[in-house]
CSV table of C-alpha atoms and ligand atoms in Angstrom, one decimal:
chain,number,residue,atom,x,y,z
E,52,MET,CA,-15.5,-14.2,8.2
E,53,ILE,CA,-13.9,-10.9,7.4
E,54,LEU,CA,-14.6,-8.3,4.7
E,55,VAL,CA,-11.5,-6.9,3.0
E,56,THR,CA,-11.8,-4.0,0.6
E,57,GLY,CA,-9.2,-3.4,-2.2
E,58,GLY,CA,-8.0,-7.0,-1.9
E,59,ALA,CA,-7.0,-7.2,-5.6
E,60,GLY,CA,-4.4,-4.5,-5.1
E,61,PHE,CA,-0.8,-4.9,-4.0
E,62,ILE,CA,-1.1,-4.9,-0.2
E,63,GLY,CA,-4.7,-6.2,-0.1
E,64,ALA,CA,-4.0,-9.2,-2.3
E,65,ASN,CA,-0.8,-10.1,-0.3
E,66,PHE,CA,-3.0,-9.8,2.8
E,67,VAL,CA,-5.7,-12.1,1.5
E,68,LEU,CA,-3.2,-14.7,0.2
E,69,ASP,CA,-1.3,-14.7,3.6
E,70,TRP,CA,-4.6,-14.8,5.5
E,71,LEU,CA,-5.9,-17.9,3.7
E,72,ALA,CA,-2.5,-19.6,3.9
E,73,ARG,CA,-2.6,-19.3,7.6
E,74,ASN,CA,-6.2,-20.1,8.5
E,75,ASP,CA,-9.6,-21.1,7.1
E,76,GLU,CA,-11.6,-18.1,8.1
E,77,PRO,CA,-13.3,-17.0,4.8
E,78,VAL,CA,-12.7,-13.6,3.2
E,79,ILE,CA,-15.2,-11.5,1.2
E,80,ASN,CA,-13.0,-9.4,-1.1
E,81,LEU,CA,-14.7,-6.2,-2.4
E,82,ASP,CA,-12.7,-4.5,-5.1
E,83,LYS,CA,-13.6,-2.1,-7.9
E,84,LEU,CA,-10.8,-3.5,-10.1
E,85,THR,CA,-9.4,-0.2,-11.2
E,86,TYR,CA,-6.2,-0.2,-13.2
E,87,ALA,CA,-4.5,-1.2,-9.9
E,88,GLY,CA,-6.7,-4.2,-9.2
E,89,ASN,CA,-5.5,-7.5,-10.6
E,90,MET,CA,-7.3,-10.8,-10.5
E,91,GLU,CA,-4.2,-12.6,-11.7
E,92,THR,CA,-2.6,-12.0,-8.3
E,93,LEU,CA,-5.5,-13.9,-6.8
E,94,ALA,CA,-5.5,-16.7,-9.4
E,95,SER,CA,-4.5,-19.4,-6.8
E,96,LEU,CA,-7.8,-18.7,-5.0
E,97,LYS,CA,-10.0,-19.1,-8.1
E,98,GLU,CA,-11.6,-22.4,-7.0
E,99,ASP,CA,-11.2,-21.7,-3.2
E,100,PRO,CA,-14.6,-21.5,-1.5
E,101,ARG,CA,-13.0,-19.5,1.4
E,102,HIS,CA,-12.5,-16.5,-1.0
E,103,ILE,CA,-15.7,-14.7,-2.1
E,104,PHE,CA,-14.7,-12.0,-4.7
E,105,VAL,CA,-17.2,-9.2,-5.3
E,106,LYS,CA,-16.4,-6.6,-8.0
E,107,GLY,CA,-17.7,-3.3,-6.6
E,108,ASP,CA,-17.1,0.1,-5.2
E,109,ILE,CA,-16.7,0.9,-1.4
E,110,GLY,CA,-18.8,4.0,-2.3
E,111,ASP,CA,-21.8,1.8,-3.3
E,112,SER,CA,-23.7,2.0,0.0
E,113,ALA,CA,-26.5,-0.4,-1.1
E,114,LEU,CA,-23.9,-3.1,-2.2
E,115,VAL,CA,-21.8,-2.7,1.0
E,116,ALA,CA,-24.9,-2.8,3.2
E,117,ASP,CA,-26.1,-6.0,1.5
E,118,LEU,CA,-22.7,-7.7,1.8
E,119,LEU,CA,-22.6,-6.9,5.5
E,120,ALA,CA,-26.1,-8.1,6.1
E,121,ARG,CA,-25.7,-11.3,4.2
E,122,HIS,CA,-22.2,-12.4,5.3
E,123,GLN,CA,-22.1,-10.9,8.9
E,124,PRO,CA,-18.4,-10.3,9.0
E,125,ARG,CA,-16.6,-9.9,12.4
E,126,ALA,CA,-14.3,-7.3,10.9
E,127,VAL,CA,-13.8,-5.0,7.9
E,128,ILE,CA,-10.3,-4.1,6.7
E,129,ASN,CA,-10.2,-1.2,4.4
E,130,PHE,CA,-7.3,-1.3,1.9
E,131,ALA,CA,-9.3,0.2,-1.0
E,132,ALA,CA,-7.8,3.5,-2.2
E,133,GLU,CA,-6.3,5.4,-5.1
E,134,SER,CA,-2.6,5.0,-3.9
E,135,HIS,CA,-0.2,6.6,-6.4
E,136,VAL,CA,1.1,10.1,-5.6
E,137,ASP,CA,2.0,11.0,-9.2
E,138,ARG,CA,-1.5,10.1,-10.4
E,139,SER,CA,-3.0,12.3,-7.6
E,140,ILE,CA,-0.9,15.2,-9.0
E,141,SER,CA,-2.1,14.8,-12.6
E,142,SER,CA,-5.7,13.9,-11.8
E,143,PRO,CA,-6.9,14.2,-8.2
E,144,GLU,CA,-10.6,13.6,-8.7
E,145,ASP,CA,-10.6,9.8,-8.2
E,146,PHE,CA,-8.6,10.3,-5.0
E,147,ILE,CA,-11.3,12.5,-3.5
E,148,GLN,CA,-14.1,10.1,-4.7
E,149,THR,CA,-12.6,6.9,-3.4
E,150,ASN,CA,-10.4,7.9,-0.5
E,151,ILE,CA,-12.7,10.5,1.0
E,152,VAL,CA,-16.3,9.9,-0.3
E,153,GLY,CA,-15.8,6.1,-0.6
E,154,THR,CA,-14.4,5.8,3.0
E,155,PHE,CA,-17.3,7.9,4.3
E,156,ARG,CA,-19.9,5.7,2.6
E,157,LEU,CA,-18.2,2.6,3.8
E,158,LEU,CA,-18.1,3.9,7.4
E,159,GLU,CA,-21.8,4.8,7.1
E,160,ALA,CA,-22.7,1.2,5.9
E,161,VAL,CA,-20.5,-0.3,8.7
E,162,ARG,CA,-22.1,2.0,11.3
E,163,GLY,CA,-25.6,0.8,10.2
E,164,TYR,CA,-24.5,-2.9,10.4
E,165,TRP,CA,-22.6,-2.6,13.7
E,166,GLY,CA,-25.6,-0.7,15.2
E,167,GLY,CA,-27.7,-3.8,14.6
E,168,LEU,CA,-25.3,-6.2,16.3
E,169,SER,CA,-25.6,-7.1,20.0
E,170,GLY,CA,-23.7,-8.8,22.8
E,171,GLY,CA,-20.3,-10.3,22.0
E,172,THR,CA,-20.7,-10.0,18.3
E,173,ARG,CA,-21.0,-6.2,18.7
E,174,ASP,CA,-18.2,-6.0,21.2
E,175,GLY,CA,-15.8,-8.0,19.1
E,176,PHE,CA,-16.5,-6.2,15.8
E,177,ARG,CA,-13.5,-4.2,14.4
E,178,PHE,CA,-13.0,-1.8,11.5
E,179,VAL,CA,-9.4,-1.5,10.5
E,180,HIS,CA,-8.4,1.4,8.3
E,181,VAL,CA,-5.1,1.0,6.4
E,182,SER,CA,-3.5,4.4,6.0
E,183,THR,CA,-0.1,5.9,5.3
E,184,ASP,CA,2.8,7.8,6.9
E,185,GLU,CA,2.4,10.5,4.2
E,186,VAL,CA,-0.4,12.1,6.2
E,187,TYR,CA,2.3,13.5,8.5
E,188,GLY,CA,4.0,15.5,5.8
E,189,SER,CA,7.8,15.8,5.2
E,190,LEU,CA,10.6,15.7,7.7
E,191,ALA,CA,14.0,17.5,7.7
E,192,SER,CA,17.0,15.3,7.9
E,193,ALA,CA,17.6,15.7,11.7
E,194,ASP,CA,13.9,15.5,12.7
E,195,PRO,CA,12.8,12.6,14.9
E,196,ALA,CA,10.6,10.0,13.2
E,197,PHE,CA,6.8,10.2,13.1
E,198,THR,CA,5.0,9.1,16.2
E,199,GLU,CA,1.3,8.6,16.4
E,200,SER,CA,0.9,12.0,17.9
E,201,HIS,CA,2.7,13.8,15.1
E,202,ARG,CA,0.5,16.5,13.6
E,203,TYR,CA,-1.1,16.0,10.2
E,204,GLU,CA,0.6,18.0,7.4
E,205,PRO,CA,-0.3,16.2,4.1
E,206,ASN,CA,1.3,17.7,1.0
E,207,SER,CA,-0.1,15.9,-2.0
E,208,PRO,CA,-3.7,15.4,-3.1
E,209,TYR,CA,-3.1,11.7,-2.3
E,210,SER,CA,-1.9,12.3,1.2
E,211,ALA,CA,-4.6,15.0,1.8
E,212,SER,CA,-7.3,12.5,0.8
E,213,LYS,CA,-5.9,9.8,3.0
E,214,ALA,CA,-5.6,12.3,5.9
E,215,ALA,CA,-9.3,13.2,5.4
E,216,SER,CA,-10.2,9.5,5.5
E,217,ASP,CA,-8.2,9.1,8.7
E,218,HIS,CA,-10.1,12.0,10.3
E,219,LEU,CA,-13.5,10.5,9.3
E,220,VAL,CA,-12.5,7.2,10.8
E,221,ARG,CA,-11.4,8.9,14.0
E,222,ALA,CA,-14.7,10.9,14.1
E,223,TYR,CA,-16.8,7.7,13.8
E,224,ARG,CA,-15.1,6.4,17.0
E,225,HIS,CA,-15.5,9.6,18.9
E,226,THR,CA,-19.0,10.4,17.8
E,227,TYR,CA,-20.6,6.9,17.3
E,228,GLY,CA,-18.3,4.6,19.3
E,229,LEU,CA,-17.5,2.5,16.2
E,230,PRO,CA,-14.6,0.2,17.1
E,231,VAL,CA,-12.1,1.5,14.6
E,232,LEU,CA,-8.3,1.1,14.4
E,233,THR,CA,-6.0,3.0,12.1
E,234,THR,CA,-2.6,2.0,10.8
E,235,ASN,CA,-0.2,4.5,9.3
E,236,CYS,CA,2.5,2.6,7.4
E,237,SER,CA,5.6,3.5,5.5
E,238,ASN,CA,6.5,2.5,1.9
E,239,ASN,CA,5.8,-1.2,1.1
E,240,TYR,CA,7.6,-3.3,-1.5
E,241,GLY,CA,7.5,-7.0,-2.5
E,242,PRO,CA,5.6,-9.4,-4.8
E,243,TYR,CA,2.7,-8.2,-6.9
E,244,HIS,CA,3.7,-4.5,-6.7
E,245,PHE,CA,2.2,-2.5,-9.6
E,246,PRO,CA,5.1,-1.2,-11.8
E,247,GLU,CA,4.1,2.5,-11.5
E,248,LYS,CA,5.9,2.5,-8.1
E,249,LEU,CA,9.6,3.1,-7.6
E,250,ILE,CA,10.9,-0.5,-6.9
E,251,PRO,CA,9.0,-2.5,-9.5
E,252,LEU,CA,9.4,0.3,-12.1
E,253,MET,CA,13.2,0.2,-11.7
E,254,ILE,CA,13.4,-3.6,-11.9
E,255,ILE,CA,11.2,-3.8,-15.0
E,256,ASN,CA,12.8,-0.8,-16.8
E,257,ALA,CA,16.3,-2.1,-16.0
E,258,LEU,CA,15.5,-5.5,-17.6
E,259,ALA,CA,13.9,-3.9,-20.6
E,260,GLY,CA,17.1,-1.8,-21.2
E,261,LYS,CA,15.1,1.5,-20.5
E,262,PRO,CA,16.3,4.5,-18.5
E,263,LEU,CA,15.9,4.4,-14.7
E,264,PRO,CA,14.2,7.7,-14.0
E,265,VAL,CA,15.3,9.1,-10.6
E,266,TYR,CA,13.3,12.2,-9.6
E,267,GLY,CA,15.3,15.4,-8.7
E,268,ASP,CA,18.6,14.6,-6.8
E,269,GLY,CA,17.5,11.1,-5.7
E,270,MET,CA,18.2,12.0,-2.1
E,271,GLN,CA,14.5,11.8,-0.9
E,272,VAL,CA,14.3,9.4,2.0
E,273,ARG,CA,11.6,6.7,2.5
E,274,ASP,CA,11.3,4.0,5.1
E,275,TRP,CA,10.8,0.7,3.3
E,276,LEU,CA,8.9,-2.3,4.7
E,277,TYR,CA,8.5,-5.7,3.1
E,278,VAL,CA,4.8,-6.1,2.3
E,279,LYS,CA,4.4,-9.4,4.3
E,280,ASP,CA,5.5,-7.6,7.4
E,281,HIS,CA,2.9,-5.0,6.8
E,282,CYS,CA,0.3,-7.8,6.5
E,283,SER,CA,1.4,-9.3,9.8
E,284,ALA,CA,1.2,-5.9,11.5
E,285,ILE,CA,-2.4,-5.6,10.3
E,286,ARG,CA,-3.3,-9.0,11.6
E,287,SER,CA,-1.8,-8.0,15.0
E,288,VAL,CA,-3.8,-4.8,15.1
E,289,LEU,CA,-7.0,-6.7,14.2
E,290,GLU,CA,-6.6,-9.3,16.9
E,291,ALA,CA,-5.1,-7.3,19.7
E,292,GLY,CA,-5.3,-3.6,19.0
E,293,GLY,CA,-7.4,-1.3,21.2
E,294,PRO,CA,-10.5,0.3,19.5
E,295,GLY,CA,-9.8,3.9,18.7
E,296,GLU,CA,-6.0,3.4,18.6
E,297,VAL,CA,-3.6,4.4,15.9
E,298,TYR,CA,-0.5,2.4,15.1
E,299,ASN,CA,2.5,3.5,13.1
E,300,VAL,CA,4.0,0.7,11.1
E,301,GLY,CA,7.5,0.8,9.6
E,302,GLY,CA,10.6,-1.1,8.8
E,303,TRP,CA,13.2,1.0,10.7
E,304,ASN,CA,14.8,1.2,7.4
E,305,GLU,CA,15.3,4.7,6.0
E,306,LYS,CA,17.1,5.0,2.7
E,307,PRO,CA,17.5,7.6,0.0
E,308,ASN,CA,15.9,6.7,-3.4
E,309,ILE,CA,19.2,6.6,-5.2
E,310,GLU,CA,20.5,3.9,-2.8
E,311,ILE,CA,17.4,1.8,-3.5
E,312,VAL,CA,18.0,2.1,-7.3
E,313,GLN,CA,21.7,1.3,-6.9
E,314,THR,CA,20.9,-1.8,-4.8
E,315,ILE,CA,18.4,-3.0,-7.4
E,316,CYS,CA,21.1,-2.5,-10.1
E,317,ALA,CA,23.6,-4.5,-8.1
E,318,LEU,CA,21.2,-7.4,-7.5
E,319,LEU,CA,20.3,-7.5,-11.2
E,320,ASP,CA,24.0,-7.4,-12.1
E,321,GLU,CA,24.4,-10.5,-9.9
E,322,PHE,CA,21.2,-12.4,-11.0
E,323,ARG,CA,20.8,-11.4,-14.6
E,324,PRO,CA,24.0,-9.7,-15.9
E,325,ARG,CA,23.6,-7.4,-18.9
E,326,ALA,CA,24.7,-8.9,-22.2
E,327,ASP,CA,27.3,-6.2,-22.7
E,328,GLY,CA,28.9,-6.8,-19.3
E,329,LYS,CA,28.2,-3.3,-18.1
E,330,SER,CA,26.2,-2.5,-14.9
E,331,TYR,CA,22.5,-1.6,-14.9
E,332,ARG,CA,23.7,1.5,-13.1
E,333,GLU,CA,24.5,2.9,-16.6
E,334,GLN,CA,20.8,3.2,-17.1
E,335,ILE,CA,20.2,5.6,-14.2
E,336,SER,CA,18.8,8.9,-15.4
E,337,TYR,CA,18.1,11.9,-13.2
E,338,VAL,CA,14.8,13.5,-14.4
E,339,LYS,CA,12.5,16.4,-13.4
E,340,ASP,CA,11.4,16.3,-9.8
E,341,ARG,CA,7.9,15.4,-8.6
E,342,PRO,CA,6.0,18.7,-7.8
E,343,GLY,CA,5.8,19.2,-4.0
E,344,HIS,CA,8.0,16.1,-3.5
E,345,ASP,CA,8.2,15.2,0.2
E,346,ARG,CA,11.9,15.1,1.2
E,347,ARG,CA,11.8,12.5,4.0
E,348,TYR,CA,9.5,10.1,5.8
E,349,ALA,CA,10.5,8.1,8.9
E,350,ILE,CA,8.3,6.0,11.1
E,351,ASP,CA,8.7,5.4,14.8
E,352,ALA,CA,7.1,2.0,15.1
E,353,SER,CA,7.8,1.5,18.8
E,354,LYS,CA,4.2,1.7,19.9
E,355,ILE,CA,3.1,-1.4,17.9
E,356,GLN,CA,6.2,-3.2,19.1
E,357,ARG,CA,5.7,-2.3,22.7
E,358,GLU,CA,1.9,-2.9,22.9
E,359,LEU,CA,1.3,-5.7,20.4
E,360,GLY,CA,4.8,-7.3,20.2
E,361,TRP,CA,5.0,-6.7,16.4
E,362,LYS,CA,8.2,-6.1,14.6
E,363,PRO,CA,9.3,-6.7,11.0
E,364,VAL,CA,10.9,-10.1,10.1
E,365,GLU,CA,12.6,-9.0,6.9
E,366,THR,CA,15.6,-6.7,6.7
E,367,PHE,CA,15.9,-4.5,3.6
E,368,GLU,CA,18.7,-6.8,2.4
E,369,THR,CA,16.6,-10.0,2.6
E,370,GLY,CA,13.4,-8.4,1.4
E,371,ILE,CA,14.8,-6.7,-1.6
E,372,ARG,CA,16.6,-9.9,-2.7
E,373,LYS,CA,13.3,-11.8,-2.5
E,374,THR,CA,11.6,-9.0,-4.4
E,375,VAL,CA,14.0,-8.9,-7.3
E,376,GLN,CA,14.0,-12.7,-7.5
E,377,TRP,CA,10.2,-12.7,-7.6
E,378,TYR,CA,10.1,-10.3,-10.5
E,379,LEU,CA,12.6,-12.4,-12.4
E,380,ALA,CA,10.6,-15.5,-11.7
E,381,ASN,CA,7.2,-14.0,-12.8
E,382,PRO,CA,7.7,-12.4,-16.2
E,383,GLU,CA,4.1,-13.4,-17.2
E,384,TRP,CA,2.5,-11.5,-14.3
E,385,VAL,CA,4.6,-8.5,-15.3
E,386,SER,CA,3.8,-8.5,-19.0
E,387,HIS,CA,0.1,-8.9,-18.3
E,388,VAL,CA,0.0,-6.0,-15.9
E,389,GLN,CA,1.6,-3.8,-18.5
E,390,SER,CA,-1.7,-3.3,-20.3
E,391,GLY,CA,-2.5,-0.5,-22.8
E,392,ALA,CA,-3.7,1.7,-19.9
E,393,TYR,CA,-0.4,1.2,-18.1
E,394,ARG,CA,1.6,2.0,-21.2
E,395,GLU,CA,-0.4,5.2,-21.8
E,396,TRP,CA,0.3,6.3,-18.2
E,397,VAL,CA,4.1,5.7,-18.5
E,398,GLN,CA,4.1,7.7,-21.8
E,399,THR,CA,2.4,10.7,-20.3
E,400,GLN,CA,4.2,10.6,-17.0
E,401,TYR,CA,7.7,10.4,-18.4
E,402,ALA,CA,7.2,12.2,-21.7
E,403,ASP,CA,8.9,15.5,-20.7
E,404,THR,CA,11.4,14.2,-18.2
E,405,ALA,CA,14.4,14.2,-20.4
E,406,ALA,CA,17.5,13.7,-18.3
E,407,ALA,CA,17.9,16.7,-16.0
G,649,NAD,P1,-3.1,-0.4,-4.9
G,649,NAD,O1,-3.3,0.9,-5.7
G,649,NAD,O2,-2.1,-1.4,-5.3
G,649,NAD,O3,-4.5,-1.2,-4.7
G,649,NAD,C1,-5.7,-0.5,-4.4
G,649,NAD,C2,-6.8,-1.5,-4.6
G,649,NAD,O4,-8.1,-0.8,-4.3
G,649,NAD,C3,-7.0,-1.9,-6.1
G,649,NAD,O5,-7.2,-3.3,-6.2
G,649,NAD,C4,-8.2,-1.1,-6.6
G,649,NAD,O6,-8.9,-1.8,-7.6
G,649,NAD,C5,-9.0,-1.0,-5.3
G,649,NAD,N1,-9.9,0.1,-5.4
G,649,NAD,C6,-9.7,1.4,-5.8
G,649,NAD,N2,-10.8,2.2,-5.6
G,649,NAD,C7,-11.7,1.4,-5.1
G,649,NAD,C8,-13.1,1.6,-4.7
G,649,NAD,N3,-13.7,2.8,-4.9
G,649,NAD,N4,-13.8,0.5,-4.3
G,649,NAD,C9,-13.2,-0.7,-4.1
G,649,NAD,N5,-12.0,-1.0,-4.5
G,649,NAD,C10,-11.2,0.1,-5.0
G,649,NAD,O7,-2.8,0.1,-3.4
G,649,NAD,P2,-1.8,-0.6,-2.3
G,649,NAD,O8,-0.4,-0.1,-2.5
G,649,NAD,O9,-2.1,-2.0,-2.2
G,649,NAD,O10,-2.4,0.2,-1.0
G,649,NAD,C11,-3.4,-0.3,-0.2
G,649,NAD,C12,-3.8,0.6,0.9
G,649,NAD,O11,-2.6,0.8,1.7
G,649,NAD,C13,-4.1,2.0,0.5
G,649,NAD,O12,-5.2,2.5,1.3
G,649,NAD,C14,-2.9,2.8,0.6
G,649,NAD,O13,-3.2,4.2,0.9
G,649,NAD,C15,-2.3,2.2,1.8
G,649,NAD,N6,-0.8,2.2,2.0
G,649,NAD,C16,0.0,1.9,0.9
G,649,NAD,C17,1.4,1.9,1.1
G,649,NAD,C18,2.3,1.4,-0.1
G,649,NAD,O14,3.5,1.6,0.1
G,649,NAD,N7,1.8,0.9,-1.2
G,649,NAD,C19,1.9,2.2,2.3
G,649,NAD,C20,1.1,2.6,3.3
G,649,NAD,C21,-0.3,2.6,3.2
G,650,DAU,O1,4.9,6.2,2.4
G,650,DAU,C1,3.8,5.4,2.0
G,650,DAU,C2,3.4,5.6,0.6
G,650,DAU,O2,4.4,5.1,-0.2
G,650,DAU,C3,2.0,5.1,0.3
G,650,DAU,O3,1.1,5.7,1.0
G,650,DAU,C4,1.7,5.2,-1.2
G,650,DAU,O4,0.5,4.6,-1.6
G,650,DAU,C5,2.9,4.6,-2.0
G,650,DAU,O5,2.7,4.8,-3.4
G,650,DAU,C6,4.2,5.2,-1.6
G,650,DAU,O6,4.3,6.6,-2.0
G,650,DAU,P1,5.7,7.2,-2.6
G,650,DAU,O7,5.3,8.4,-3.4
G,650,DAU,O8,6.7,7.3,-1.6
G,650,DAU,O9,6.0,5.9,-3.6
G,650,DAU,P2,6.6,5.9,-5.1
G,650,DAU,O10,7.0,4.5,-5.3
G,650,DAU,O11,5.8,6.5,-6.1
G,650,DAU,O12,8.0,6.7,-5.0
G,650,DAU,C7,9.0,6.4,-4.0
G,650,DAU,C8,10.0,7.5,-4.1
G,650,DAU,O13,10.7,7.3,-5.4
G,650,DAU,C9,9.5,8.9,-4.1
G,650,DAU,O14,10.4,9.7,-3.4
G,650,DAU,C10,9.5,9.3,-5.6
G,650,DAU,C11,10.6,8.5,-6.2
G,650,DAU,N1,10.4,8.1,-7.6
G,650,DAU,C12,9.3,7.4,-7.9
G,650,DAU,C13,9.1,7.0,-9.2
G,650,DAU,C14,7.8,6.3,-9.6
G,650,DAU,C15,11.4,8.3,-8.5
G,650,DAU,O15,12.5,8.9,-8.2
G,650,DAU,N2,11.2,7.9,-9.8
G,650,DAU,C16,10.1,7.3,-10.2
G,650,DAU,O16,9.9,6.9,-11.4
C-alpha cells in the first residue's frame, strides 16, 4: 500500500483516481480538507475498500506515525500543501505552517518509520516529494529552460515555502540516507482544478458572464501540463527514479497567459456560444498585476525523458479541449465548490482590480 498526502486536492485526487483505476494496490489518503480539499472529487471511491481516507494534518506527528505503523506503506507521496500564489501574498502564515513545518514533521515521522524497517522493505521504501518549478524563480524571455541544477531563487511566499520544503527533503537524504525523490513540475490543468487558478477561473467566469481578469499585460509565460501527465510522471519516478534524485516535469508547452485565455474563449465560442452571438473575448479585462509576479517559467524535462522514458501524452490543444469539456459536463461539481468561503476570497482578491 502507499500513503498519499493531500489526495483530496486537485493533483492528489487525480493521482489517487488514476492509481486505483490502474491497479489494486490500496491507498491511504491523508488530507486536512482545507478549502482546497474536496471529497466530492473522490465520490466514486466512497465504498471502495482500496481507498482509506483519513482527515488530518501532515504536521500531526502522532497521527502520521500511527498511520505508518499500522499500514506499513511501501511509499509516501507528499502532495499536501498550500498551493495558491495569490493567497500566499495576502496571508502567508498557512504556507509556512503546512509547506515548511508540515513537511518537516512528515519527514521526521517517515524517518522514524523507515529506521525501523529492514531488508528489502527498507531498501524498497520511497518518499516522493511533489514540488514546483516556481522554486527556480523567474526567467527572461531568451533564458534557457530550468534544468534540475538551476539555482533556487523563489520570489513569492508560496515558492519560498516550497523551496524550504525541497531543501529539507534533500537534507534528509544527505544526512539520514532517507530514500527521497523530488519532482519540480510546471503549471497543471485539467479536471477537478479549484477555480481560484487561472484556467478554471476563466472558464467559470466566462460562462457566468463575468469579467475575465488578466493580471498586468497578460504576457507572463507558464509551461502548461495536463494533470494526468503529471500523475504518470510521478508514477514513473516512484517506480524507477533513483533515491536522492530530482526530476523536472513539464509539458514543453510555454504560452503567455493572454493566449491561454483567448484559447478558452474560442473553445467556449465553439461549445457553448453566447446568447448574444458575441465572443467570450469581449469579457477579457486587464486588471492590476500580482505583486512580484514572475514573468516566465519554462521546464527542461529532458532528464525524466532520458532516464525514465517519461513524456507527456497530451498536447495543449488536446488537453485544453478535454478540460473545457469537463467543466461544461460537471456544473454540479463547480457549483458545490463555489462555497461561501470561495465567494469571500473572490470578493477580496478582485475587489480593487477595476480594469487597468
Ligand atoms: P491543492 O491546493 O489543489 O490541494 C492541496 C491539498 O492538500 C488539499 O486537498 C488540502 O486539503 C491538502 N492540505 C493542505 N494542507 C494540508 C495539511 N497540513 N495536511 C494535510 N493535507 C493538507 O494543490 P494542488 O494544485 O493539487 O498541488 C498539489 C501539490 O503539487 C502541491 O504540493 C503543489 O505545490 C504541487 N504543484 C502544483 C502544481 C499546480 O499547477 N497545481 C504544479 C506543480 C506542483
Ligand atoms: O508553476 C507551477 C505552479 O503553478 C504551482 O506550483 C502552483 O501551485 C500553481 O497554483 C501554479 O501557480 P501560478 O501562480 O502560475 O498559477 P495561477 O493559476 O494562479 O496563475 C497562472 C498565471 O495566470 C499567472 O501568471 C497569474 C495569472 N493569472 C492568474 C489568475 C488567478 C491572471 O492573469 N489572472 C487571474 O485571475
